Short mmCIF file of N, CA and C in Angstrom, two decimals:
data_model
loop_
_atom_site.label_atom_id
_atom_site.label_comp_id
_atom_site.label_asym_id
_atom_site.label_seq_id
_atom_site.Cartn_x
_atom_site.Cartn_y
_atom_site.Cartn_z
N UNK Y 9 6.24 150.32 -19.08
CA UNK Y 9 7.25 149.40 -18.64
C UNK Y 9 6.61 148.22 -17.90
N UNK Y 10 5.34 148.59 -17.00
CA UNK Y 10 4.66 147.37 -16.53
C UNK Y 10 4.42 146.82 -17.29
N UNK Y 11 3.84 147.11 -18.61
CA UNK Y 11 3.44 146.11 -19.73
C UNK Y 11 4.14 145.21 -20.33
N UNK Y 12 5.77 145.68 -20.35
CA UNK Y 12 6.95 145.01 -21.03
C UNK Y 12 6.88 144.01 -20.14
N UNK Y 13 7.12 143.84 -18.76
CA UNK Y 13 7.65 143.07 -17.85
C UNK Y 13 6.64 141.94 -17.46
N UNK Y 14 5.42 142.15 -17.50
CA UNK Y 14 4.03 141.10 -17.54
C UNK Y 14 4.74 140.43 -19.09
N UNK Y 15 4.74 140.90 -20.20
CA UNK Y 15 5.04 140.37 -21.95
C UNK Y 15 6.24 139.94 -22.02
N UNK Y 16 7.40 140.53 -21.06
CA UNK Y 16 8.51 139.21 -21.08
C UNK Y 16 7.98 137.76 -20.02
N UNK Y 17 7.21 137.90 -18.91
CA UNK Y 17 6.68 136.94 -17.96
C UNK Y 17 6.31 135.89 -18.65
N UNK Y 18 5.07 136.35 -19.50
CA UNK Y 18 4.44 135.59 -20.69
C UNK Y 18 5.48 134.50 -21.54
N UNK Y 19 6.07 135.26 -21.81
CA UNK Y 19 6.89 134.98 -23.28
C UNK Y 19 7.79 133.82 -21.91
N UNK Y 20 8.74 133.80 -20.87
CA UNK Y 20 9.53 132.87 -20.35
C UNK Y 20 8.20 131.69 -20.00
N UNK Y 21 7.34 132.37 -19.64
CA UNK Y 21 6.39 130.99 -19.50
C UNK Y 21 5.98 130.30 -20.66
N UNK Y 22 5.57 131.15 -21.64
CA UNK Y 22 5.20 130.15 -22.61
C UNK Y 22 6.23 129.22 -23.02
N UNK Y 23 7.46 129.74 -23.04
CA UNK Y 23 8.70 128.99 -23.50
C UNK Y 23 8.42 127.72 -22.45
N UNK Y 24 8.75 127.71 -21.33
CA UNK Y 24 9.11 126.63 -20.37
C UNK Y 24 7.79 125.66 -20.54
N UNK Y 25 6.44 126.20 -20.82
CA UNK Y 25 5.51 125.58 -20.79
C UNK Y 25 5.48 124.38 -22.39
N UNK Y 26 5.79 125.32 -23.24
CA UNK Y 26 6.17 124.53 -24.53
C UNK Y 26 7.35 123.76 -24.64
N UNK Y 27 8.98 123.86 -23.68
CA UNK Y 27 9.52 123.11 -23.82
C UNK Y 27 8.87 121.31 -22.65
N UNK Y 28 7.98 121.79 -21.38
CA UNK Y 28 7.88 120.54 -20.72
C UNK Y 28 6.76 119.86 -22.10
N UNK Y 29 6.35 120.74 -22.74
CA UNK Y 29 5.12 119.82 -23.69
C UNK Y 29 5.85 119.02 -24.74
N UNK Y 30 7.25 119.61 -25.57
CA UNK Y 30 7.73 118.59 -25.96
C UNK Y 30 8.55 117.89 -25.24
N UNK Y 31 8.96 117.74 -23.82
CA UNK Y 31 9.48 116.52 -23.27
C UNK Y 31 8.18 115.34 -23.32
N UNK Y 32 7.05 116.29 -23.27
CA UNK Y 32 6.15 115.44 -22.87
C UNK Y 32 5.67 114.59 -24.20
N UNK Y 33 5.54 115.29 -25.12
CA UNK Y 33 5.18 114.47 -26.60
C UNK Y 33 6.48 114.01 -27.19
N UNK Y 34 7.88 113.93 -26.73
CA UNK Y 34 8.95 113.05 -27.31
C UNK Y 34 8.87 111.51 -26.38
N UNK Y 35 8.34 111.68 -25.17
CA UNK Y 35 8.42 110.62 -24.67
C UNK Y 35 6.88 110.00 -24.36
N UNK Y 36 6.15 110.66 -24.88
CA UNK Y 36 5.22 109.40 -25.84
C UNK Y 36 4.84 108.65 -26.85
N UNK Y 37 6.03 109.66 -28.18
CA UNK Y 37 6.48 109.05 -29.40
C UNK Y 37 6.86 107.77 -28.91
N UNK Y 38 8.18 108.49 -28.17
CA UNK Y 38 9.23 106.84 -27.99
C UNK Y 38 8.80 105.85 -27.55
N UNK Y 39 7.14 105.62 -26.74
CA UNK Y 39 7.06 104.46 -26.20
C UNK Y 39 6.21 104.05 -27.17
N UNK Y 40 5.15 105.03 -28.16
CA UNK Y 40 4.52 104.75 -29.21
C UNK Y 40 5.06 103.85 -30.28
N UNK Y 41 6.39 104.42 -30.78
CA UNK Y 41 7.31 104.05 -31.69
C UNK Y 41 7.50 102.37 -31.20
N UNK Y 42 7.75 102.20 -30.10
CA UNK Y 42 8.17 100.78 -29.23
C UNK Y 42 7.06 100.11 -29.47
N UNK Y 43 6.14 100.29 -29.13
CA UNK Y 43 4.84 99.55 -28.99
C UNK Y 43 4.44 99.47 -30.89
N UNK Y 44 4.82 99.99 -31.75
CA UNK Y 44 4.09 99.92 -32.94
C UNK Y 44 5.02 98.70 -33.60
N UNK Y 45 6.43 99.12 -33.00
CA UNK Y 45 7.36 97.85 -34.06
C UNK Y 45 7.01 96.78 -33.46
N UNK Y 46 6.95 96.61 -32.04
CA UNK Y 46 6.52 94.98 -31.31
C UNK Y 46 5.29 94.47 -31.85
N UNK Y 47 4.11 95.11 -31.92
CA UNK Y 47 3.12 94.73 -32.31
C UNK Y 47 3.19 93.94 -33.51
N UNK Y 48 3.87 95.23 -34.41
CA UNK Y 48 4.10 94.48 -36.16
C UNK Y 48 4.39 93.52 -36.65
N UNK Y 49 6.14 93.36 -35.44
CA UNK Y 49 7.05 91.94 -35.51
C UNK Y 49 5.81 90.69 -35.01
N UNK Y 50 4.95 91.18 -33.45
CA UNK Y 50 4.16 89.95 -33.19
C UNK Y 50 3.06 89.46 -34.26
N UNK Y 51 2.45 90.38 -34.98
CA UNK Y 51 1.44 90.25 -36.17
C UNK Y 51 1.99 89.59 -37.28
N UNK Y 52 3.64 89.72 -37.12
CA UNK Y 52 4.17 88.61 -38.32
C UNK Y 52 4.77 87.62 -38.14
N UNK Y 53 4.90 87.77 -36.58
CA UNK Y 53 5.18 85.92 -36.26
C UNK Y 53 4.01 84.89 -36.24
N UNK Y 54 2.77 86.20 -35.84
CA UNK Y 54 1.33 85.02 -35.83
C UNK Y 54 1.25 84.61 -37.04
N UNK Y 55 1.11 85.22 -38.16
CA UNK Y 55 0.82 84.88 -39.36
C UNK Y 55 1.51 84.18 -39.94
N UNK Y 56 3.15 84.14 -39.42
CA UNK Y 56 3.64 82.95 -39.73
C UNK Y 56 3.33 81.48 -39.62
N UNK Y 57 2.67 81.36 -38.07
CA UNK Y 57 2.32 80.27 -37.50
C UNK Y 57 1.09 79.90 -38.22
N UNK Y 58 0.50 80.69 -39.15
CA UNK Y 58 -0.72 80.07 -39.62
C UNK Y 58 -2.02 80.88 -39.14
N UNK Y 59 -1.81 81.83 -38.08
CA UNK Y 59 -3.20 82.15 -37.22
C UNK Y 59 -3.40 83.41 -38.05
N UNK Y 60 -4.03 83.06 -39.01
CA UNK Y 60 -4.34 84.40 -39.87
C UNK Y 60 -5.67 85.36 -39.47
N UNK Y 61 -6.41 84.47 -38.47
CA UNK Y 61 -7.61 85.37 -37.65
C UNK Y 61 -7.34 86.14 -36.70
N UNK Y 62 -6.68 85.43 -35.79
CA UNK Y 62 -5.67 86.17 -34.77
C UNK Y 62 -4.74 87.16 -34.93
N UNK Y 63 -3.93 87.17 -36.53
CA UNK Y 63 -3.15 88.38 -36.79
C UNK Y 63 -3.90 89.43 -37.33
N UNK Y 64 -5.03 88.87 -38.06
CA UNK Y 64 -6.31 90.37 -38.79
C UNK Y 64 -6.90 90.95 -37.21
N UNK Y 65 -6.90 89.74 -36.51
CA UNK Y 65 -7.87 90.91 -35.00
C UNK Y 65 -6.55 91.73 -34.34
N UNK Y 66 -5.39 91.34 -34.43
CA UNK Y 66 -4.20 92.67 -33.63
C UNK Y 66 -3.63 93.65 -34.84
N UNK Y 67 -4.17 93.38 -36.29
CA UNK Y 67 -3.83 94.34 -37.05
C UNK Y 67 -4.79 95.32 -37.11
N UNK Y 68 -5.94 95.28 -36.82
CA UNK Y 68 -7.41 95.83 -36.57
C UNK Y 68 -7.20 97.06 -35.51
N UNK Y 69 -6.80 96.13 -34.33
CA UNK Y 69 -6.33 96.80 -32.92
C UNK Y 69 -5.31 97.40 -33.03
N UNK Y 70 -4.06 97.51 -33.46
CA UNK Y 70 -2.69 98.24 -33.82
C UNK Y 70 -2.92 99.40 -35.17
N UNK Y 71 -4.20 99.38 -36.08
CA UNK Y 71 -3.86 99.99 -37.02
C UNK Y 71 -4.05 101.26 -36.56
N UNK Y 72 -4.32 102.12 -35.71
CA UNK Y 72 -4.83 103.38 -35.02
C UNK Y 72 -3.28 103.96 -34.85
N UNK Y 73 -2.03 103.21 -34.43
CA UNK Y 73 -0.79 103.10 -34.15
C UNK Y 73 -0.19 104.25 -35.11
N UNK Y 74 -0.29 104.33 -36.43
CA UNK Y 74 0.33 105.04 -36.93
C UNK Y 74 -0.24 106.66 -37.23
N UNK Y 75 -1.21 106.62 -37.34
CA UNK Y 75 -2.35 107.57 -36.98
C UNK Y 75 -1.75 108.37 -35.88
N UNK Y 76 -1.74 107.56 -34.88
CA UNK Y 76 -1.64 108.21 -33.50
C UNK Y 76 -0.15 108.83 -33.28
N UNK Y 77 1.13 108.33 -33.87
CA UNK Y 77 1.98 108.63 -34.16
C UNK Y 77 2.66 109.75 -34.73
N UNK Y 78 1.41 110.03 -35.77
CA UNK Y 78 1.95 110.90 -36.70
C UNK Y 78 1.03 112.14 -36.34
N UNK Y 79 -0.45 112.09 -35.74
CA UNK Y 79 -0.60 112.93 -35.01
C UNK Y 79 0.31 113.56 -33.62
N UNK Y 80 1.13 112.99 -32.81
CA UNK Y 80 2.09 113.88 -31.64
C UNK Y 80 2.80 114.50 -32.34
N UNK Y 81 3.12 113.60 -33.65
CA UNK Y 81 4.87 114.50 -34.37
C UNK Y 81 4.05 115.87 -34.68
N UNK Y 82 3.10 115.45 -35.49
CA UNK Y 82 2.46 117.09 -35.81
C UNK Y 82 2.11 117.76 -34.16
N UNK Y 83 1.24 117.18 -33.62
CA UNK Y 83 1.57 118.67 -32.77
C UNK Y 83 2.80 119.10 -32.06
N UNK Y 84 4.10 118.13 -31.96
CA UNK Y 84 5.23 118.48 -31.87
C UNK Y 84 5.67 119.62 -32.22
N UNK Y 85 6.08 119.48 -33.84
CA UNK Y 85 5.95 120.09 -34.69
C UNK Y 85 5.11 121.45 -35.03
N UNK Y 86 4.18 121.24 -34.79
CA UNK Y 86 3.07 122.81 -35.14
C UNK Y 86 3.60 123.61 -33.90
N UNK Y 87 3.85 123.07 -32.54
CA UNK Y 87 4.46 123.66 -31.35
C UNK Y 87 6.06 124.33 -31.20
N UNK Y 88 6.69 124.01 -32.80
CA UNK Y 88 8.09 124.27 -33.03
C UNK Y 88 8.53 123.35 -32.21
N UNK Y 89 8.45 122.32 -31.88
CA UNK Y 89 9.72 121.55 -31.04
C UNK Y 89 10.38 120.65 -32.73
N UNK Y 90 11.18 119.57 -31.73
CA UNK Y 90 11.71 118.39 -32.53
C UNK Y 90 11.80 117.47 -32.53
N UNK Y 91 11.57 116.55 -33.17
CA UNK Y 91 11.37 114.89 -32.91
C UNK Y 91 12.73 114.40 -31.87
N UNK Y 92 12.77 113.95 -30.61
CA UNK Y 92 13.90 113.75 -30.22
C UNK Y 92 13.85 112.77 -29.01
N UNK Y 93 13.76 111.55 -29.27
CA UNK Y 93 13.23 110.01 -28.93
C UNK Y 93 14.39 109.12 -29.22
N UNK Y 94 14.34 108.19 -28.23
CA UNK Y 94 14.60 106.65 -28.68
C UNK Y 94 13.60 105.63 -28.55
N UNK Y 95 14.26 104.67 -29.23
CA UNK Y 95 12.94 103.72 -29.19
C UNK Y 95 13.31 102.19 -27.97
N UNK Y 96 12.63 102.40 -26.94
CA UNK Y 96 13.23 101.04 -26.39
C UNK Y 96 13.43 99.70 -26.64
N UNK Y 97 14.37 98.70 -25.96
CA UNK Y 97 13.79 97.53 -26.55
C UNK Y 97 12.92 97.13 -26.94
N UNK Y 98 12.83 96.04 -27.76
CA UNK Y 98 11.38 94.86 -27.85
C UNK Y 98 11.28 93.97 -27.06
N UNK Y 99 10.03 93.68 -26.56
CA UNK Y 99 10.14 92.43 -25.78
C UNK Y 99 9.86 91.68 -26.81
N UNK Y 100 9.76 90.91 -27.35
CA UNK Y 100 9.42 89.71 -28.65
C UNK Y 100 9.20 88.41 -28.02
N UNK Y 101 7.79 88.03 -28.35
CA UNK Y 101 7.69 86.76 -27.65
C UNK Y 101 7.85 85.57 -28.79
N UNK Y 102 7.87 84.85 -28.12
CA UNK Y 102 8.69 83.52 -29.24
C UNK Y 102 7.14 81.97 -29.05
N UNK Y 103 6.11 82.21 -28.22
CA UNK Y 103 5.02 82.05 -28.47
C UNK Y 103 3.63 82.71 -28.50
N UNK Y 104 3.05 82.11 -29.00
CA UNK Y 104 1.14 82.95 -28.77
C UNK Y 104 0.99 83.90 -27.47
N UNK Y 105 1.32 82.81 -26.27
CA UNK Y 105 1.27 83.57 -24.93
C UNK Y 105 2.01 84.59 -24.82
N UNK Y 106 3.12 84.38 -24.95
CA UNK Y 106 4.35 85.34 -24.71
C UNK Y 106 4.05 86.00 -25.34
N UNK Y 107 3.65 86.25 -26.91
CA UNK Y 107 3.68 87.46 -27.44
C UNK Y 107 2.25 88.55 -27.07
N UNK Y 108 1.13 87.66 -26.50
CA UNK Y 108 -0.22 88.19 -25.68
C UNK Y 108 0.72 89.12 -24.57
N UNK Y 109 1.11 88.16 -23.86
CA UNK Y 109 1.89 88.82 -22.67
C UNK Y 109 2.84 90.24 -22.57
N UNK Y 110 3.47 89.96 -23.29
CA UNK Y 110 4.28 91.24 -24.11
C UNK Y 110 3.55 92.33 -24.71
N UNK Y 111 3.27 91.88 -25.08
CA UNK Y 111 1.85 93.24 -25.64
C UNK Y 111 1.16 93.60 -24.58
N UNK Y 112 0.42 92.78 -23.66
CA UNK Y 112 -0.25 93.43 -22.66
C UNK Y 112 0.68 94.40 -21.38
N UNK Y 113 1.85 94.06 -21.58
CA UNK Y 113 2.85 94.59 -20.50
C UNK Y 113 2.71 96.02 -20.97
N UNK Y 114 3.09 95.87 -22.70
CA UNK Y 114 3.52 97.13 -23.13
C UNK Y 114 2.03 98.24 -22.93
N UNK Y 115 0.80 97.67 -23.31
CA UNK Y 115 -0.19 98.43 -22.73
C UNK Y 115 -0.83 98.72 -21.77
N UNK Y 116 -0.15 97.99 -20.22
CA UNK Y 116 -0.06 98.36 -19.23
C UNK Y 116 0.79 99.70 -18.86
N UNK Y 117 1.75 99.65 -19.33
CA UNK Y 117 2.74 100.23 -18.86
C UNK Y 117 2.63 101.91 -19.33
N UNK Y 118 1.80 101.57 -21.05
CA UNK Y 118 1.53 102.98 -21.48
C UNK Y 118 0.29 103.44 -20.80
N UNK Y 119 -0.45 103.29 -20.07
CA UNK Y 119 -1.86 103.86 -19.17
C UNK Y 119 -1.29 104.63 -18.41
N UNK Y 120 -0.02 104.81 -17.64
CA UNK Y 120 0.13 105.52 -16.25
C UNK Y 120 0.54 106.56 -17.25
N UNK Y 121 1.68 106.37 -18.06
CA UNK Y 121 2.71 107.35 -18.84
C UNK Y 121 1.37 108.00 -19.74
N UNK Y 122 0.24 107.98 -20.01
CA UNK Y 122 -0.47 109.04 -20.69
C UNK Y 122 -1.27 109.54 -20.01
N UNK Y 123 -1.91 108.70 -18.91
CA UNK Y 123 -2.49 109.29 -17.99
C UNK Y 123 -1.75 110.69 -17.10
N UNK Y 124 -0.65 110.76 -16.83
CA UNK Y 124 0.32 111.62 -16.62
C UNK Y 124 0.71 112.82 -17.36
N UNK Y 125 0.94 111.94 -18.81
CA UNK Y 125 1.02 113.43 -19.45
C UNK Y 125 -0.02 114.15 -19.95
N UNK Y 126 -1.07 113.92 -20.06
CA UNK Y 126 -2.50 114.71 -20.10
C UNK Y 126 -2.23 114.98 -18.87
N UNK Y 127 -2.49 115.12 -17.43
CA UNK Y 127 -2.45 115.74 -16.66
C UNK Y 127 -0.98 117.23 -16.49
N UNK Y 128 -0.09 116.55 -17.29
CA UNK Y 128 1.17 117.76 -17.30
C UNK Y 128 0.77 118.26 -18.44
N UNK Y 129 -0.06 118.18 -19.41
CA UNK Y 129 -0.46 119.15 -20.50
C UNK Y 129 -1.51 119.88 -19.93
N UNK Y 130 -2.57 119.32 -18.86
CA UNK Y 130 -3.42 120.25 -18.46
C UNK Y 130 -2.32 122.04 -17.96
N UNK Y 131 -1.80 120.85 -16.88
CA UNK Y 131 -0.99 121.72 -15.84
C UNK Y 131 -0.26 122.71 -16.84
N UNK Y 132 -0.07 122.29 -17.65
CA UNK Y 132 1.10 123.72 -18.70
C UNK Y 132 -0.05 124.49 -19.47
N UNK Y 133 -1.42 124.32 -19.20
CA UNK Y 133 -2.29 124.57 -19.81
C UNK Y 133 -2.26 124.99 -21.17
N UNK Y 134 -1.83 123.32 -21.81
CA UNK Y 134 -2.28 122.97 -23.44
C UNK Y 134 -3.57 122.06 -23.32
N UNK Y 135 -4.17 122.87 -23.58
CA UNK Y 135 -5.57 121.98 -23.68
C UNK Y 135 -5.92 121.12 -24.78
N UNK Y 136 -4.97 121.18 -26.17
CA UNK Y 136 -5.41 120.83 -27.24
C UNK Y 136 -4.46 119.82 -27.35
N UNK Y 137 -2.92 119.85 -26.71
CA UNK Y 137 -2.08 118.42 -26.35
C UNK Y 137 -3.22 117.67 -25.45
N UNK Y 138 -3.63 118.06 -24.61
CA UNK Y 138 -4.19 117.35 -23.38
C UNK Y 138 -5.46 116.28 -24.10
N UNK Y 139 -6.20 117.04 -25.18
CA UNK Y 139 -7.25 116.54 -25.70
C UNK Y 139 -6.80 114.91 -26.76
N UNK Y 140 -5.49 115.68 -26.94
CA UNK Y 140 -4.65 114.60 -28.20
C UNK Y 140 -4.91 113.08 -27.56
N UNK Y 141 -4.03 113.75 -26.58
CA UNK Y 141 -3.15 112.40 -25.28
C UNK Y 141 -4.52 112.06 -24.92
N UNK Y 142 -5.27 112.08 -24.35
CA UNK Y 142 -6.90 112.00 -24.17
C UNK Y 142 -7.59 111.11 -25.11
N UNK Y 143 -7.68 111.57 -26.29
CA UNK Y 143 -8.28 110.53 -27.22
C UNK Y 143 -7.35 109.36 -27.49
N UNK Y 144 -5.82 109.27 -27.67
CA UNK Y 144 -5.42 108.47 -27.56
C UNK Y 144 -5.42 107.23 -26.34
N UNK Y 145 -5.20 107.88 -25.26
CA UNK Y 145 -5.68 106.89 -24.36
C UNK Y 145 -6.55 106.07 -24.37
N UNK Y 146 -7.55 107.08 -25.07
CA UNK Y 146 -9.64 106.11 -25.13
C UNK Y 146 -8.51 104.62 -25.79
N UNK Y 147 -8.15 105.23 -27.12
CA UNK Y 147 -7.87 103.94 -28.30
C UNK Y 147 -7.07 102.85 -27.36
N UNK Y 148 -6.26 103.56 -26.48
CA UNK Y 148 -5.37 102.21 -26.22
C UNK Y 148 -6.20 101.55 -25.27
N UNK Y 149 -6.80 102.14 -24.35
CA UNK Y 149 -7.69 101.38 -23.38
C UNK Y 149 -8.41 100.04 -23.54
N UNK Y 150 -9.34 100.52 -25.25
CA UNK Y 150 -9.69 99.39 -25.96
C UNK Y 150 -8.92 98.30 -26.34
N UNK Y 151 -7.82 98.55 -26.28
CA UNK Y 151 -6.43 97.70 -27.23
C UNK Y 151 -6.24 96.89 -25.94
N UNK Y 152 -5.71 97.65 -24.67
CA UNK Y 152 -5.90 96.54 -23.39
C UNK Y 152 -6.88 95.45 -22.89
N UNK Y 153 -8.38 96.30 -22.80
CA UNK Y 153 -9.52 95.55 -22.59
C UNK Y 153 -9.15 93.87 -23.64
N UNK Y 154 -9.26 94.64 -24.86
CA UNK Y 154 -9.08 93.42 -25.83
C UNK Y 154 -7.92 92.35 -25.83
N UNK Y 155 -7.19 92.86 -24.90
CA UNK Y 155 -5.72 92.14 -24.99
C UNK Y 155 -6.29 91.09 -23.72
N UNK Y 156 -6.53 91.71 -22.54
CA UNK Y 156 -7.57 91.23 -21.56
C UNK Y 156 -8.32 89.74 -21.78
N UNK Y 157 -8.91 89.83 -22.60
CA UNK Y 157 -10.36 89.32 -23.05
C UNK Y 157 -9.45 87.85 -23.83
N UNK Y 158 -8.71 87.87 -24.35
CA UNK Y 158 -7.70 87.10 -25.41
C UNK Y 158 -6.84 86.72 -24.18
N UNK Y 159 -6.07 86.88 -23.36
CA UNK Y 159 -5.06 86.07 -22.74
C UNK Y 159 -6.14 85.27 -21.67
N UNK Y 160 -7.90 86.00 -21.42
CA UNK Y 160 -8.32 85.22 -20.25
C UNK Y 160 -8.58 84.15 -21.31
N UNK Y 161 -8.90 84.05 -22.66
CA UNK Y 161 -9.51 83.05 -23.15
C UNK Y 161 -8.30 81.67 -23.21
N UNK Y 162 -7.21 82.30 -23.65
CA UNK Y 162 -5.79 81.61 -24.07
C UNK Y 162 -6.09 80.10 -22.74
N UNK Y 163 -6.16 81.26 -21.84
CA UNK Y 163 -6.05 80.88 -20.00
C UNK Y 163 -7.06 79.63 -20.19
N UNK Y 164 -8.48 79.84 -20.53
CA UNK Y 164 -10.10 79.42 -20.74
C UNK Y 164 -9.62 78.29 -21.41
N UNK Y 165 -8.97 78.24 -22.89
CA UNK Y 165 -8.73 77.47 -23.82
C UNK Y 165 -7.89 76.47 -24.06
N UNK Y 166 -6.95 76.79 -23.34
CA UNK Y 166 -5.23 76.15 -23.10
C UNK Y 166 -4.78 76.65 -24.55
N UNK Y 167 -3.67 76.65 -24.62
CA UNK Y 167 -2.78 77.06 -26.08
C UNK Y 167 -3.46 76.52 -27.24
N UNK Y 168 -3.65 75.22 -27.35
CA UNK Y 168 -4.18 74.28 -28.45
C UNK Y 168 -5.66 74.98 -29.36
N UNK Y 169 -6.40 74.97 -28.16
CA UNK Y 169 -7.62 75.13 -28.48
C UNK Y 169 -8.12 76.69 -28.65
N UNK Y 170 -6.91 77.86 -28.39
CA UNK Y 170 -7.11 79.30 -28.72
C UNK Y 170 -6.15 79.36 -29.90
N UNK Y 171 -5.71 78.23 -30.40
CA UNK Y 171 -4.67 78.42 -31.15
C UNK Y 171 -5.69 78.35 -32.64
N UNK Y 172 -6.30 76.91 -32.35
CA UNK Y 172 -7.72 76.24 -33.43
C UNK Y 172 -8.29 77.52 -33.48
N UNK Y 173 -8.94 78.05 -32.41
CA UNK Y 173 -9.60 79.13 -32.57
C UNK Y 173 -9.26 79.93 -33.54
N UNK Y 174 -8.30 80.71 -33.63
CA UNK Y 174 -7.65 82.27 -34.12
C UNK Y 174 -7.12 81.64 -35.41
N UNK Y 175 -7.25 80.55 -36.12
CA UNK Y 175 -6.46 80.13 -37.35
C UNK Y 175 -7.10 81.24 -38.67
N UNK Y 176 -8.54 80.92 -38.63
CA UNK Y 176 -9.22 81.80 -40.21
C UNK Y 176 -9.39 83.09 -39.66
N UNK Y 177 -9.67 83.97 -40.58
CA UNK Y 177 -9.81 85.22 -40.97
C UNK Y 177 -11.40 85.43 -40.51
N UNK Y 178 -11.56 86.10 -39.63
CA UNK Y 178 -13.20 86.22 -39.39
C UNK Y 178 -13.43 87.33 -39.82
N UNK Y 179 -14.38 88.30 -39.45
CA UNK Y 179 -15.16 89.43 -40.01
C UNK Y 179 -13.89 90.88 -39.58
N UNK Y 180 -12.93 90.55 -38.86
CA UNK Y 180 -11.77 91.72 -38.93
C UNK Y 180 -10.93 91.59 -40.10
N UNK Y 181 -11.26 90.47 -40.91
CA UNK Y 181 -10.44 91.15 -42.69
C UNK Y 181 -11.14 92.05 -43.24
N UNK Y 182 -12.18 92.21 -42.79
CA UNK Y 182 -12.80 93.33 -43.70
C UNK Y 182 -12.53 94.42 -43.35
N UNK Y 183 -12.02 94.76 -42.16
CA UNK Y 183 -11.89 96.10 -41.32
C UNK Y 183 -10.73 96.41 -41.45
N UNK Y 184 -9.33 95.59 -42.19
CA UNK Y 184 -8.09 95.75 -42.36
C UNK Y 184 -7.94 96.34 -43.74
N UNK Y 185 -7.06 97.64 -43.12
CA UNK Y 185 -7.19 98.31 -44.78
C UNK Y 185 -6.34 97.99 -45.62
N UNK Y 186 -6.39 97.45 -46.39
CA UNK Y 186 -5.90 97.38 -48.19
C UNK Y 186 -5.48 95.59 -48.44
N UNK Y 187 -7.09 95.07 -47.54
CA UNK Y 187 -7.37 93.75 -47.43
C UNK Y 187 -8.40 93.37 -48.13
N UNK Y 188 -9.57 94.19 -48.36
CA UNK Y 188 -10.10 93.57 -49.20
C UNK Y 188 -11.55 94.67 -49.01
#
């Protein structure tokens, strides 16, 4: 009977531990999901404007997006939960800056929210969510740095002259898949 009562213990913890893991991987879909359509919409307003270098370097940086996506649903999923998200507004910027700006908000804002939930996947001790959320972070980190590096130049350049800049296609068409 001691044995039953340790094996029901188990069994309510694992439950509670697997339901905070999918609160925790539905609400990094949803900000994922947010951050992948803004990006897309901004990658097709640049390219509208002509800056076809500038939209191959944030399609470069965003293409990890769906990847990363469809990896939480699966471990969602392999964990028996259920996809169960909304997607928040867009911020949509209506210039170069604004749409830099907007993007950098949105990858500000996702650093605390994964930094967090790797720490509540430690704590429920999923080590293999924790590792997910983990490598994902590395990717977005880079996506900030780079977002970084582009609004100080914007700043460096004034609009005009980061605008000249980012018009051709430099060596990130080659890195865009089913570009060439």
């Amino acid at each position: 009977m001691a044995n039953e009562s340790v094996h029901d213990r188990l069994d309510v913890s694992t439950k509670a531990t697997d339901n905070s893991i999918f609160t925790i991987l539905n609400g990094l879909l949803s900000g994922f999901w947010r951050a992948c359509v803004q990006h897309q919409t901004h990658i097709a307003l640049i390219e509208a404007q002509g800056l076809q270098g500038l939209a191959d370097e944030m399609r470069v940086r965003t293409a990890d997006e769906p990847i990363a996506i469809r990896a939480l649903l699966d471990r969602l999923v392999d964990l028996g939960g259920t996809p169960a998200f909304t997607i928040g507004a867009l911020a949509i910027g209506g210039t170069v800056r604004e749409i830099l700006d907007n993007d950098i908000a949105v990858q500000r804002h996702t650093r605390p929210k994964f930094n967090a939930a790797a720490e509540a996947a430690a704590a429920a001790h999923d080590a293999t969510t924790r590792n997910l959320i983990e490598k994902i972070l590395a990717d977005e980190e880079q996506h900030l740095s780079w977002l970084e590096t582009e609004i100080a130049l914007h700043e460096k350049l004034g609009e005009s002259l980061y605008c000249a800049s980012r018009l051709s296609a430099g060596a990130a068409r080659a890195e865009v898949p089913g570009t060439g």
